[in-house]
Amino acid sequence: MSSDTRPEELGAFLRARRAGLSPGTDGLPDTGGRRRVDGLRREEVARLAAISTDYYTRLEQGRMRASAPVLTTLARVLHLDDDERAYMFEVAGRPSEQPARRAPQRAQPRLRRLLDDLGTTPGIVLGRRMDILAWNPLAAALVTDFAKIPERHRNYLRLVFTDPKIRELYSDWRNVAHTCVAQLRMEAARDPENPRLTTLVGELSVQDADFRRWWAAHHVAVRSVGTKRLHHPVVGELTLDWDTLTSTTDADQQLVVWSAEPGSPSHDALRILASWTGARAPAATDSDSGGAPPA
């Protein structure tokens, strides 16, 4: 190890910060039982950081030197402020420069205009990591009220795995969820060190055994076209085709729309749902109200 490295201090610091967190801080399930340790367990921190428990244990025990990317991820998982982050990098013997921060991703105006005009077609704009950037009223009526979801949790993959209503919505939930994981794995190849991606994978790995298994399988898929079967609480059974349009001004943004064969029961049901929501909500909505974290 480098002479500038103070592994014992790093280990003590990590243990202290871990003890100061609760499962709910990082969206982990609270089983309600008595926990043998204060704060998060080692394995929980390791999963949130997408590293092995053995690797993280060695860091706390001062038996391994952490890489800069791992330290960056741990800073997010442990919710360190700037001073704490600088201290952690210092005792780890690593440069402490803050990584460049991308501007928050916003829906492209052209895609938003398309959403405005889709009165009888549900549509959403997906950004990096399947973040939901914008939606129209019919998409909210079909899937869920995205506006009620905190912006940092407004992610399609996260909702598929964590929202019980969406599990009930999709008749073939396992196939939908597995496809979403494969699509995220494809995106991860383009930006594997993205800390928000790492955090998302870590959280879902802790919370859901299916996600953990499918992510480890390394299946990949491109978001293009397909068909979904839904059981909607208002209009009943739906069979909808979905198509993807990629923005030419930002390849990381895609407009996903659902449609049905004209004259089919699903087509009629969409029109009923559109008429039911027409007077209840404004046109296309996004998160321009502020507060978006960096991409």
GROMACS .gro file of C-alpha atoms in nm:
model
  295
    1MET     CA    1   0.000   0.000   0.000
    2SER     CA    2   0.106   0.361  -0.053
    3SER     CA    3   0.270   0.538   0.243
    4ASP     CA    4  -0.004   0.802   0.210
    5THR     CA    5  -0.271   0.544   0.275
    6ARG     CA    6  -0.420   0.514   0.624
    7PRO     CA    7  -0.630   0.196   0.596
    8GLU     CA    8  -0.722   0.179   0.966
    9GLU     CA    9  -0.862   0.531   0.956
   10LEU     CA   10  -1.050   0.456   0.635
   11GLY     CA   11  -1.200   0.143   0.790
   12ALA     CA   12  -1.306   0.327   1.105
   13PHE     CA   13  -1.458   0.605   0.896
   14LEU     CA   14  -1.656   0.362   0.681
   15ARG     CA   15  -1.787   0.180   0.988
   16ALA     CA   16  -1.895   0.506   1.150
   17ARG     CA   17  -2.077   0.631   0.841
   18ARG     CA   18  -2.243   0.292   0.787
   19ALA     CA   19  -2.367   0.292   1.147
   20GLY     CA   20  -2.528   0.631   1.095
   21LEU     CA   21  -2.761   0.517   0.817
   22SER     CA   22  -3.095   0.338   0.835
   23PRO     CA   23  -3.231   0.094   0.574
   24GLY     CA   24  -3.496   0.346   0.474
   25THR     CA   25  -3.229   0.603   0.384
   26ASP     CA   26  -3.131   0.399   0.078
   27GLY     CA   27  -3.472   0.251   0.003
   28LEU     CA   28  -3.395  -0.086   0.159
   29PRO     CA   29  -3.684  -0.290   0.304
   30ASP     CA   30  -3.724  -0.261   0.680
   31THR     CA   31  -3.811  -0.605   0.812
   32GLY     CA   32  -3.912  -0.460   1.147
   33GLY     CA   33  -3.697  -0.705   1.343
   34ARG     CA   34  -3.413  -0.616   1.576
   35ARG     CA   35  -3.087  -0.556   1.389
   36ARG     CA   36  -2.768  -0.684   1.549
   37VAL     CA   37  -2.570  -0.382   1.425
   38ASP     CA   38  -2.650  -0.011   1.414
   39GLY     CA   39  -2.721   0.124   1.068
   40LEU     CA   40  -2.662  -0.074   0.751
   41ARG     CA   41  -2.499  -0.416   0.741
   42ARG     CA   42  -2.176  -0.466   0.548
   43GLU     CA   43  -2.351  -0.678   0.288
   44GLU     CA   44  -2.614  -0.408   0.236
   45VAL     CA   45  -2.350  -0.141   0.171
   46ALA     CA   46  -2.168  -0.379  -0.063
   47ARG     CA   47  -2.481  -0.449  -0.264
   48LEU     CA   48  -2.573  -0.082  -0.289
   49ALA     CA   49  -2.220  -0.014  -0.416
   50ALA     CA   50  -2.233  -0.315  -0.654
   51ILE     CA   51  -1.918  -0.468  -0.503
   52SER     CA   52  -1.866  -0.798  -0.323
   53THR     CA   53  -1.919  -0.822   0.052
   54ASP     CA   54  -1.566  -0.964   0.084
   55TYR     CA   55  -1.419  -0.663  -0.096
   56TYR     CA   56  -1.605  -0.418   0.127
   57THR     CA   57  -1.517  -0.615   0.441
   58ARG     CA   58  -1.149  -0.597   0.351
   59LEU     CA   59  -1.180  -0.220   0.313
   60GLU     CA   60  -1.330  -0.185   0.660
   61GLN     CA   61  -1.063  -0.413   0.802
   62GLY     CA   62  -0.783  -0.213   0.638
   63ARG     CA   63  -0.665  -0.509   0.428
   64MET     CA   64  -0.729  -0.362   0.082
   65ARG     CA   65  -0.679  -0.031  -0.093
   66ALA     CA   66  -0.993   0.112  -0.251
   67SER     CA   67  -0.997   0.228  -0.612
   68ALA     CA   68  -1.115   0.581  -0.691
   69PRO     CA   69  -1.436   0.459  -0.867
   70VAL     CA   70  -1.528   0.247  -0.563
   71LEU     CA   71  -1.467   0.543  -0.330
   72THR     CA   72  -1.687   0.760  -0.550
   73THR     CA   73  -1.967   0.505  -0.531
   74LEU     CA   74  -1.929   0.463  -0.155
   75ALA     CA   75  -1.952   0.841  -0.113
   76ARG     CA   76  -2.296   0.828  -0.274
   77VAL     CA   77  -2.413   0.513  -0.093
   78LEU     CA   78  -2.306   0.654   0.246
   79HIS     CA   79  -2.450   1.000   0.166
   80LEU     CA   80  -2.122   1.182   0.236
   81ASP     CA   81  -2.107   1.559   0.214
   82ASP     CA   82  -1.817   1.731   0.034
   83ASP     CA   83  -1.597   1.747   0.346
   84GLU     CA   84  -1.655   1.382   0.434
   85ARG     CA   85  -1.587   1.278   0.077
   86ALA     CA   86  -1.259   1.472   0.071
   87TYR     CA   87  -1.156   1.312   0.402
   88MET     CA   88  -1.233   0.962   0.275
   89PHE     CA   89  -1.022   1.012  -0.037
   90GLU     CA   90  -0.742   1.161   0.173
   91VAL     CA   91  -0.712   0.868   0.415
   92ALA     CA   92  -0.748   0.627   0.121
   93GLY     CA   93  -0.448   0.792  -0.049
   94ARG     CA   94  -0.643   0.884  -0.360
   95PRO     CA   95  -0.681   1.218  -0.541
   96SER     CA   96  -1.001   1.383  -0.421
   97GLU     CA   97  -1.105   1.583  -0.727
   98GLN     CA   98  -1.479   1.584  -0.774
   99PRO     CA   99  -1.584   1.415  -1.100
  100ALA     CA  100  -1.734   1.628  -1.373
  101ARG     CA  101  -2.109   1.661  -1.322
  102ARG     CA  102  -2.345   1.635  -1.613
  103ALA     CA  103  -2.627   1.880  -1.638
  104PRO     CA  104  -2.966   1.736  -1.538
  105GLN     CA  105  -3.126   1.562  -1.833
  106ARG     CA  106  -3.445   1.728  -1.958
  107ALA     CA  107  -3.692   1.612  -2.220
  108GLN     CA  108  -3.619   1.754  -2.563
  109PRO     CA  109  -3.874   2.021  -2.666
  110ARG     CA  110  -3.959   1.835  -2.987
  111LEU     CA  111  -4.043   1.520  -2.794
  112ARG     CA  112  -4.258   1.720  -2.554
  113ARG     CA  113  -4.449   1.870  -2.845
  114LEU     CA  114  -4.515   1.520  -2.977
  115LEU     CA  115  -4.649   1.422  -2.637
  116ASP     CA  116  -4.877   1.728  -2.638
  117ASP     CA  117  -5.037   1.607  -2.963
  118LEU     CA  118  -5.085   1.244  -2.856
  119GLY     CA  119  -5.434   1.280  -2.713
  120THR     CA  120  -5.535   0.916  -2.757
  121THR     CA  121  -5.190   0.755  -2.744
  122PRO     CA  122  -5.002   0.702  -2.416
  123GLY     CA  123  -4.640   0.817  -2.434
  124ILE     CA  124  -4.339   0.873  -2.208
  125VAL     CA  125  -3.987   1.005  -2.267
  126LEU     CA  126  -3.713   0.786  -2.122
  127GLY     CA  127  -3.364   0.916  -2.058
  128ARG     CA  128  -3.045   0.757  -1.931
  129ARG     CA  129  -3.092   0.454  -1.705
  130MET     CA  130  -3.462   0.455  -1.803
  131ASP     CA  131  -3.531   0.773  -1.605
  132ILE     CA  132  -3.877   0.908  -1.686
  133LEU     CA  133  -3.829   1.262  -1.822
  134ALA     CA  134  -4.181   1.342  -1.947
  135TRP     CA  135  -4.521   1.185  -1.999
  136ASN     CA  136  -4.868   1.271  -2.122
  137PRO     CA  137  -5.193   1.241  -1.921
  138LEU     CA  138  -5.294   0.916  -2.091
  139ALA     CA  139  -4.962   0.753  -1.997
  140ALA     CA  140  -5.021   0.855  -1.636
  141ALA     CA  141  -5.373   0.711  -1.650
  142LEU     CA  142  -5.247   0.389  -1.809
  143VAL     CA  143  -4.940   0.322  -1.591
  144THR     CA  144  -4.926   0.543  -1.279
  145ASP     CA  145  -4.935   0.906  -1.170
  146PHE     CA  146  -4.568   0.986  -1.230
  147ALA     CA  147  -4.606   1.334  -1.082
  148LYS     CA  148  -4.662   1.183  -0.736
  149ILE     CA  149  -4.331   0.997  -0.748
  150PRO     CA  150  -4.024   1.181  -0.610
  151GLU     CA  151  -3.809   1.286  -0.904
  152ARG     CA  152  -3.503   1.092  -0.791
  153HIS     CA  153  -3.715   0.774  -0.789
  154ARG     CA  154  -3.892   0.848  -1.118
  155ASN     CA  155  -3.728   0.561  -1.303
  156TYR     CA  156  -3.919   0.307  -1.512
  157LEU     CA  157  -3.708   0.007  -1.410
  158ARG     CA  158  -3.732   0.101  -1.042
  159LEU     CA  159  -4.112   0.126  -1.066
  160VAL     CA  160  -4.143  -0.208  -1.243
  161PHE     CA  161  -3.965  -0.377  -0.952
  162THR     CA  162  -4.083  -0.175  -0.653
  163ASP     CA  163  -4.441  -0.061  -0.726
  164PRO     CA  164  -4.696  -0.337  -0.644
  165LYS     CA  165  -4.960  -0.172  -0.865
  166ILE     CA  166  -4.733  -0.194  -1.169
  167ARG     CA  167  -4.663  -0.559  -1.094
  168GLU     CA  168  -5.038  -0.613  -1.105
  169LEU     CA  169  -5.076  -0.400  -1.418
  170TYR     CA  170  -4.857  -0.617  -1.639
  171SER     CA  171  -5.015  -0.956  -1.704
  172ASP     CA  172  -4.672  -1.096  -1.793
  173TRP     CA  173  -4.473  -0.904  -1.533
  174ARG     CA  174  -4.174  -1.140  -1.529
  175ASN     CA  175  -4.116  -1.105  -1.902
  176VAL     CA  176  -4.156  -0.726  -1.886
  177ALA     CA  177  -3.920  -0.697  -1.590
  178HIS     CA  178  -3.659  -0.930  -1.742
  179THR     CA  179  -3.664  -0.728  -2.066
  180CYS     CA  180  -3.615  -0.404  -1.872
  181VAL     CA  181  -3.311  -0.551  -1.696
  182ALA     CA  182  -3.164  -0.661  -2.029
  183GLN     CA  183  -3.219  -0.312  -2.172
  184LEU     CA  184  -3.047  -0.151  -1.874
  185ARG     CA  185  -2.755  -0.390  -1.911
  186MET     CA  186  -2.718  -0.271  -2.272
  187GLU     CA  187  -2.717   0.092  -2.154
  188ALA     CA  188  -2.461   0.010  -1.885
  189ALA     CA  189  -2.211  -0.087  -2.154
  190ARG     CA  190  -2.205   0.275  -2.273
  191ASP     CA  191  -2.154   0.431  -1.930
  192PRO     CA  192  -2.044   0.162  -1.682
  193GLU     CA  193  -1.894   0.403  -1.426
  194ASN     CA  194  -2.204   0.621  -1.394
  195PRO     CA  195  -2.260   0.649  -1.017
  196ARG     CA  196  -2.638   0.681  -1.043
  197LEU     CA  197  -2.650   0.363  -1.250
  198THR     CA  198  -2.433   0.187  -0.992
  199THR     CA  199  -2.659   0.305  -0.711
  200LEU     CA  200  -2.974   0.193  -0.895
  201VAL     CA  201  -2.830  -0.154  -0.961
  202GLY     CA  202  -2.712  -0.184  -0.602
  203GLU     CA  203  -3.047  -0.086  -0.453
  204LEU     CA  204  -3.249  -0.321  -0.674
  205SER     CA  205  -3.001  -0.604  -0.616
  206VAL     CA  206  -3.062  -0.575  -0.243
  207GLN     CA  207  -3.438  -0.544  -0.272
  208ASP     CA  208  -3.526  -0.803  -0.536
  209ALA     CA  209  -3.388  -1.153  -0.592
  210ASP     CA  210  -3.520  -1.165  -0.951
  211PHE     CA  211  -3.334  -0.846  -1.041
  212ARG     CA  212  -3.017  -0.975  -0.876
  213ARG     CA  213  -3.032  -1.301  -1.071
  214TRP     CA  214  -3.122  -1.143  -1.407
  215TRP     CA  215  -2.858  -0.872  -1.376
  216ALA     CA  216  -2.592  -1.134  -1.304
  217ALA     CA  217  -2.701  -1.330  -1.616
  218HIS     CA  218  -2.579  -1.042  -1.842
  219HIS     CA  219  -2.865  -1.073  -2.092
  220VAL     CA  220  -2.891  -0.767  -2.319
  221ALA     CA  221  -3.166  -0.615  -2.534
  222VAL     CA  222  -3.220  -0.301  -2.740
  223ARG     CA  223  -3.533  -0.095  -2.675
  224SER     CA  224  -3.720  -0.098  -3.008
  225VAL     CA  225  -4.071  -0.249  -3.046
  226GLY     CA  226  -4.286  -0.508  -2.875
  227THR     CA  227  -4.626  -0.602  -2.736
  228LYS     CA  228  -4.749  -0.587  -2.378
  229ARG     CA  229  -5.059  -0.730  -2.213
  230LEU     CA  230  -5.203  -0.526  -1.930
  231HIS     CA  231  -5.483  -0.563  -1.678
  232HIS     CA  232  -5.598  -0.207  -1.614
  233PRO     CA  233  -5.813  -0.137  -1.306
  234VAL     CA  234  -6.048   0.093  -1.503
  235VAL     CA  235  -6.075  -0.040  -1.859
  236GLY     CA  236  -5.977  -0.403  -1.807
  237GLU     CA  237  -5.766  -0.620  -2.037
  238LEU     CA  238  -5.543  -0.447  -2.294
  239THR     CA  239  -5.305  -0.571  -2.560
  240LEU     CA  240  -5.084  -0.283  -2.671
  241ASP     CA  241  -4.799  -0.252  -2.914
  242TRP     CA  242  -4.512  -0.027  -2.807
  243ASP     CA  243  -4.272   0.157  -3.033
  244THR     CA  244  -3.960   0.363  -2.966
  245LEU     CA  245  -3.852   0.689  -3.132
  246THR     CA  246  -3.499   0.811  -3.055
  247SER     CA  247  -3.431   1.184  -3.042
  248THR     CA  248  -3.191   1.301  -3.312
  249THR     CA  249  -3.068   1.584  -3.088
  250ASP     CA  250  -3.002   1.359  -2.786
  251ALA     CA  251  -2.953   0.989  -2.852
  252ASP     CA  252  -2.999   0.921  -2.479
  253GLN     CA  253  -3.368   1.020  -2.501
  254GLN     CA  254  -3.642   0.802  -2.643
  255LEU     CA  255  -4.014   0.853  -2.684
  256VAL     CA  256  -4.198   0.529  -2.607
  257VAL     CA  257  -4.563   0.509  -2.719
  258TRP     CA  258  -4.833   0.244  -2.675
  259SER     CA  259  -5.098   0.185  -2.941
  260ALA     CA  260  -5.364  -0.071  -3.031
  261GLU     CA  261  -5.500  -0.216  -3.353
  262PRO     CA  262  -5.783   0.012  -3.479
  263GLY     CA  263  -6.124  -0.137  -3.410
  264SER     CA  264  -5.992  -0.378  -3.148
  265PRO     CA  265  -6.128  -0.390  -2.791
  266SER     CA  266  -5.795  -0.249  -2.671
  267HIS     CA  267  -5.825   0.044  -2.912
  268ASP     CA  268  -6.173   0.120  -2.783
  269ALA     CA  269  -6.052   0.089  -2.424
  270LEU     CA  270  -5.772   0.339  -2.485
  271ARG     CA  271  -6.024   0.588  -2.623
  272ILE     CA  272  -6.246   0.539  -2.318
  273LEU     CA  273  -5.945   0.598  -2.092
  274ALA     CA  274  -5.849   0.905  -2.296
  275SER     CA  275  -6.197   1.055  -2.262
  276TRP     CA  276  -6.193   0.981  -1.889
  277THR     CA  277  -5.860   1.162  -1.842
  278GLY     CA  278  -5.906   1.440  -2.098
  279ALA     CA  279  -6.050   1.693  -1.856
  280ARG     CA  280  -5.846   1.580  -1.557
  281ALA     CA  281  -5.489   1.674  -1.649
  282PRO     CA  282  -5.281   1.920  -1.854
  283ALA     CA  283  -5.079   1.828  -2.159
  284ALA     CA  284  -4.736   1.663  -2.151
  285THR     CA  285  -4.569   1.689  -1.812
  286ASP     CA  286  -4.206   1.670  -1.714
  287SER     CA  287  -3.976   1.765  -1.429
  288ASP     CA  288  -3.896   2.123  -1.533
  289SER     CA  289  -4.002   2.233  -1.186
  290GLY     CA  290  -3.645   2.178  -1.076
  291GLY     CA  291  -3.466   1.960  -0.827
  292ALA     CA  292  -3.333   1.704  -1.075
  293PRO     CA  293  -3.007   1.543  -0.971
  294PRO     CA  294  -2.716   1.538  -1.214
  295ALA     CA  295  -2.730   1.265  -1.472
   0.00000   0.00000   0.00000
